[in-house]
XYZ file of C-alpha atoms in Angstrom:
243
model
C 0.000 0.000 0.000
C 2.731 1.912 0.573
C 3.917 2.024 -2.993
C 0.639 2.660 -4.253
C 0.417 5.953 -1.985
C 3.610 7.395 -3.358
C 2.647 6.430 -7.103
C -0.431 8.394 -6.044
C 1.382 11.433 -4.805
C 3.549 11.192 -7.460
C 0.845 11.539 -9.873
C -0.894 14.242 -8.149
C 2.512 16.245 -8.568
C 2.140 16.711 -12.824
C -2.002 16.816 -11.912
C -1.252 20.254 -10.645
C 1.845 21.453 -12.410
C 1.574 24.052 -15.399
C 4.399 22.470 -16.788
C 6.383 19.706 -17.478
C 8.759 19.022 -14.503
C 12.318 17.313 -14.026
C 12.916 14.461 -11.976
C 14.421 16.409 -8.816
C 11.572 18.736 -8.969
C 8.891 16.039 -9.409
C 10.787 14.297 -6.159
C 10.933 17.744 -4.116
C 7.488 18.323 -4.000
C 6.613 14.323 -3.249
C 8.811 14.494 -0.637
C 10.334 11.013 -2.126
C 14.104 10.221 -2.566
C 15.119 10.472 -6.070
C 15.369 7.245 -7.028
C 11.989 6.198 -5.643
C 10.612 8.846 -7.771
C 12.542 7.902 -10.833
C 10.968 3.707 -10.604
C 7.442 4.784 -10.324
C 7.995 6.855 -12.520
C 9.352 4.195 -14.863
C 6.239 2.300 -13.870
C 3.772 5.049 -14.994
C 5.814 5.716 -18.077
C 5.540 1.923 -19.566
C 1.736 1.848 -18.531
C 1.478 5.350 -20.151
C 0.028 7.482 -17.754
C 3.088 9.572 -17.363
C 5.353 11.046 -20.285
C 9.117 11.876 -20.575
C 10.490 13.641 -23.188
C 14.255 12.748 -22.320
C 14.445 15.962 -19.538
C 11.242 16.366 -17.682
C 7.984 14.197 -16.941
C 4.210 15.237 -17.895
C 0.382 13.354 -16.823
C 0.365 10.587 -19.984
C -2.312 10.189 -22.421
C -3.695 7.365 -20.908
C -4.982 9.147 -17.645
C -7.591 10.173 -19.883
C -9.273 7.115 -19.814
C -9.619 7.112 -15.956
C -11.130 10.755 -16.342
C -13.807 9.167 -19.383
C -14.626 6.179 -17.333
C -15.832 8.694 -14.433
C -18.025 10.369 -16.500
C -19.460 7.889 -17.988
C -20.310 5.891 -15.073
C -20.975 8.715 -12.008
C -24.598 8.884 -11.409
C -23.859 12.214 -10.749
C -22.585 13.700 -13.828
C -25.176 11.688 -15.813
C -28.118 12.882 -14.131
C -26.911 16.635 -14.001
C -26.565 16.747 -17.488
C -30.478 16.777 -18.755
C -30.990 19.307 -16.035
C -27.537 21.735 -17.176
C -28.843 21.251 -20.552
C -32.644 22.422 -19.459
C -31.287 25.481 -17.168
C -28.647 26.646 -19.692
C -31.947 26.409 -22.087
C -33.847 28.575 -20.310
C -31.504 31.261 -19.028
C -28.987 31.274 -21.795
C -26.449 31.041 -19.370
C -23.434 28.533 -19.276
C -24.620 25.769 -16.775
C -21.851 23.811 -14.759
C -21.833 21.149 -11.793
C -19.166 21.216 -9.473
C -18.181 18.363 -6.789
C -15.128 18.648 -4.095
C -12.319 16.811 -3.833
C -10.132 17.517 -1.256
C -9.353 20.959 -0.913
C -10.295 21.773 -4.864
C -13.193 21.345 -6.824
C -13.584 20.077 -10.445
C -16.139 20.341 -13.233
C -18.028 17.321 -13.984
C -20.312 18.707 -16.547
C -20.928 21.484 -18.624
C -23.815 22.308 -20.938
C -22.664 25.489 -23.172
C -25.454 28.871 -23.359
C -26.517 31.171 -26.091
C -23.874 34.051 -24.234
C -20.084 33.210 -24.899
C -18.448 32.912 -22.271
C -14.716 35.024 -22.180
C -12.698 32.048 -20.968
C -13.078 28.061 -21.753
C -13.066 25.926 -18.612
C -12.180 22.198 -18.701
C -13.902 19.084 -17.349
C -11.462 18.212 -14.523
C -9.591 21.119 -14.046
C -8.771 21.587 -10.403
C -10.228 24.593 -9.063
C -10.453 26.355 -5.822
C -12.675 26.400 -2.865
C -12.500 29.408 -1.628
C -13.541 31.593 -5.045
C -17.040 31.515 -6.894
C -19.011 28.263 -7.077
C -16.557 26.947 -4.846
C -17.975 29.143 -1.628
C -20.764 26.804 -2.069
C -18.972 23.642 -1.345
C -17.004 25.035 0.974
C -20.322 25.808 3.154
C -21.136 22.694 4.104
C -17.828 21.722 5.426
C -17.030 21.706 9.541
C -15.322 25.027 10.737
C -12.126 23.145 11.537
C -11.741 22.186 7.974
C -12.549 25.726 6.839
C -9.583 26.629 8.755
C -7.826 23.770 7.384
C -8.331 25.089 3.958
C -7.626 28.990 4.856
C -4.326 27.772 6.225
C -3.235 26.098 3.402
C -4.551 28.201 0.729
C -3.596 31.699 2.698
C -5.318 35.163 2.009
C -7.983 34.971 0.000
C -8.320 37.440 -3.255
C -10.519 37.587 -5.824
C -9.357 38.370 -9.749
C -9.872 41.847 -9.182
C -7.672 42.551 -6.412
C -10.006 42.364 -3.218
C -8.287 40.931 -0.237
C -11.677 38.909 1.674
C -10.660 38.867 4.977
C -11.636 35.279 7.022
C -13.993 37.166 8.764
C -16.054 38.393 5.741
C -15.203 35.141 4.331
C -17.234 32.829 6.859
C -19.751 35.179 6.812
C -20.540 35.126 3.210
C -20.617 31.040 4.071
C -23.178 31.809 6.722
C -25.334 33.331 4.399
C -24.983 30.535 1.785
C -26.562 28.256 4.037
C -29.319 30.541 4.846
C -30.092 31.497 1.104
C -29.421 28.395 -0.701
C -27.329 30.197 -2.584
C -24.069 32.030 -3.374
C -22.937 34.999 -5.948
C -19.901 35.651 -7.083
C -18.503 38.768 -8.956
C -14.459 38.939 -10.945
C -13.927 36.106 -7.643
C -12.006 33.621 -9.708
C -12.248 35.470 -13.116
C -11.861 38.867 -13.921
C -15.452 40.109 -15.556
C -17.283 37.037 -14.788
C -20.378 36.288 -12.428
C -22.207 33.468 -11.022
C -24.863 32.075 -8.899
C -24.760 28.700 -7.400
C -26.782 26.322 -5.156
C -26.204 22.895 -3.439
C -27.015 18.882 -4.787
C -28.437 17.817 -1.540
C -27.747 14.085 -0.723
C -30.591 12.320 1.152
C -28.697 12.926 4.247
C -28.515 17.314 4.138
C -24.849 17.397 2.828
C -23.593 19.136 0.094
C -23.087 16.827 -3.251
C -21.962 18.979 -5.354
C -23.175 22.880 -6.524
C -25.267 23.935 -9.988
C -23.623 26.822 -11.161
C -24.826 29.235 -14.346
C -22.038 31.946 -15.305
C -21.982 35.117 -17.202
C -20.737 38.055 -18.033
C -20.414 40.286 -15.050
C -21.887 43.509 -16.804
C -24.780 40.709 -17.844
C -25.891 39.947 -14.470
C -27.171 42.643 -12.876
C -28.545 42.748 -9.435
C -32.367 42.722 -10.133
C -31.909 39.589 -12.540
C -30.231 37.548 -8.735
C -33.051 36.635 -7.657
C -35.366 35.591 -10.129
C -31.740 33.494 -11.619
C -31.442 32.024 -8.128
C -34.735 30.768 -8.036
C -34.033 28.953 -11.083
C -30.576 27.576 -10.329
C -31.649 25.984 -7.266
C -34.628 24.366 -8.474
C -31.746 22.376 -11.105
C -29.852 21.931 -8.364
C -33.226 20.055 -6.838
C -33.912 18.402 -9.941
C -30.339 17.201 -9.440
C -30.825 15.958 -6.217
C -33.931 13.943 -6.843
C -32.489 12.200 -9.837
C -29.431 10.755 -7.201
C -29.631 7.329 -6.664
């Protein structure tokens, strides 16, 4: 088990690097001796799910086939799509689900609206909690793992500059779990909006969050709450559909 956990950790190195990385580097931040790191990553080369272009190491082709089997078999992602496709329908708006993992979140479906979007955002992208949809998630977690998060992650500051103190921060949580809701504005992208509400599991936690996007100067503050209304009765839908 051992072995599996560093192959793991190894792995989740390239997940979040930008770039390629050498061998050293790729053992630095794995906290693994060298030449551990260099035989897994020997391992993952031959079963393709790590490349090496003679100088540094990058995710392989093949983890793409662990990302395609997810979506095609999560009960999630396959009953939030009808419901994206429905709300993106009726609003225009880009329609997303979002689900935590760990101290990021990740899109696990997107249904495309009638307004272009400024930016493309991929399935499986890692993401973070404390900025835009993310808030959502992040409600429904205990206080000691908020602080968990806010300690790891350090200040918090949206795309246009604004340093959100922890203070304001678990407020704006508090009032996602009275509302059912959370809006963001330039949070995670400059010029961009959203509104987002919870996937309820049959048990009152937090699934995963239905999010529709726009174009900041496209959302304006009389449209909130008419757009809320609709975005949490997909995130409903959503929730009924779960198995």
């Amino acid at each position: 088990m051992r072995s599996l956990e560093r192959a793991i950790d190894v792995l989740e190195v390239l997940e979040n690097a930008r770039a390629p990385l050498r061998l050293s580097e790729i053992a630095r931040r794995a906290g693994l001796h060298v030449a551990t790191t260099q035989r897994i990553l020997a391992v993952l080369e031959r079963r393709e799910r790590v490349e090496h272009d003679g100088m540094t190491y990058r995710t392989g082709v093949a983890m793409l086939f662990g990302a395609h089997s997810y979506l095609a078999t999560s009960a999630l992602a396959q009953s939030a799509h009808p419901v994206l496709q429905e709300l993106a329908s009726s609003t225009g708006l880009t329609t997303s689900i979002f689900v935590r993992t760990g101290w990021s979140r990740a899109v696990i479906a997107r249904v495309e609206g009638t307004r272009p979007l400024r930016y493309e955002l991929p399935i499986g992208e890692r993401l973070p909690l404390q900025l835009g949809a993310g808030k959502v998630l992040t409600a429904d977690m205990a206080r000691d793992e908020i602080k968990q998060l806010l300690d790891q992650t350090g200040p918090i500051v949206a795309a246009d500059g604004r340093r959100i103190t922890r203070k304001a921060f678990m407020a704006e949580l508090a009032k996602i779990r009275q509302q059912g809701f959370g809006v963001a504005y330039s949070e995670r992208v400059l010029g961009m909006a959203s509104v987002a509400a919870p996937v309820l599991r049959s048990d009152g936690h937090y699934a995963a969050a239905v999010q529709v996007s726009a174009l900041a100067e496209d959302l304006k503050s009389q449209e909130l709450e008419l757009l809320s209304v609709e975005v949490r009765r997909a995130a409903a839908a959503v929730s009924q559909r779960l198995p």
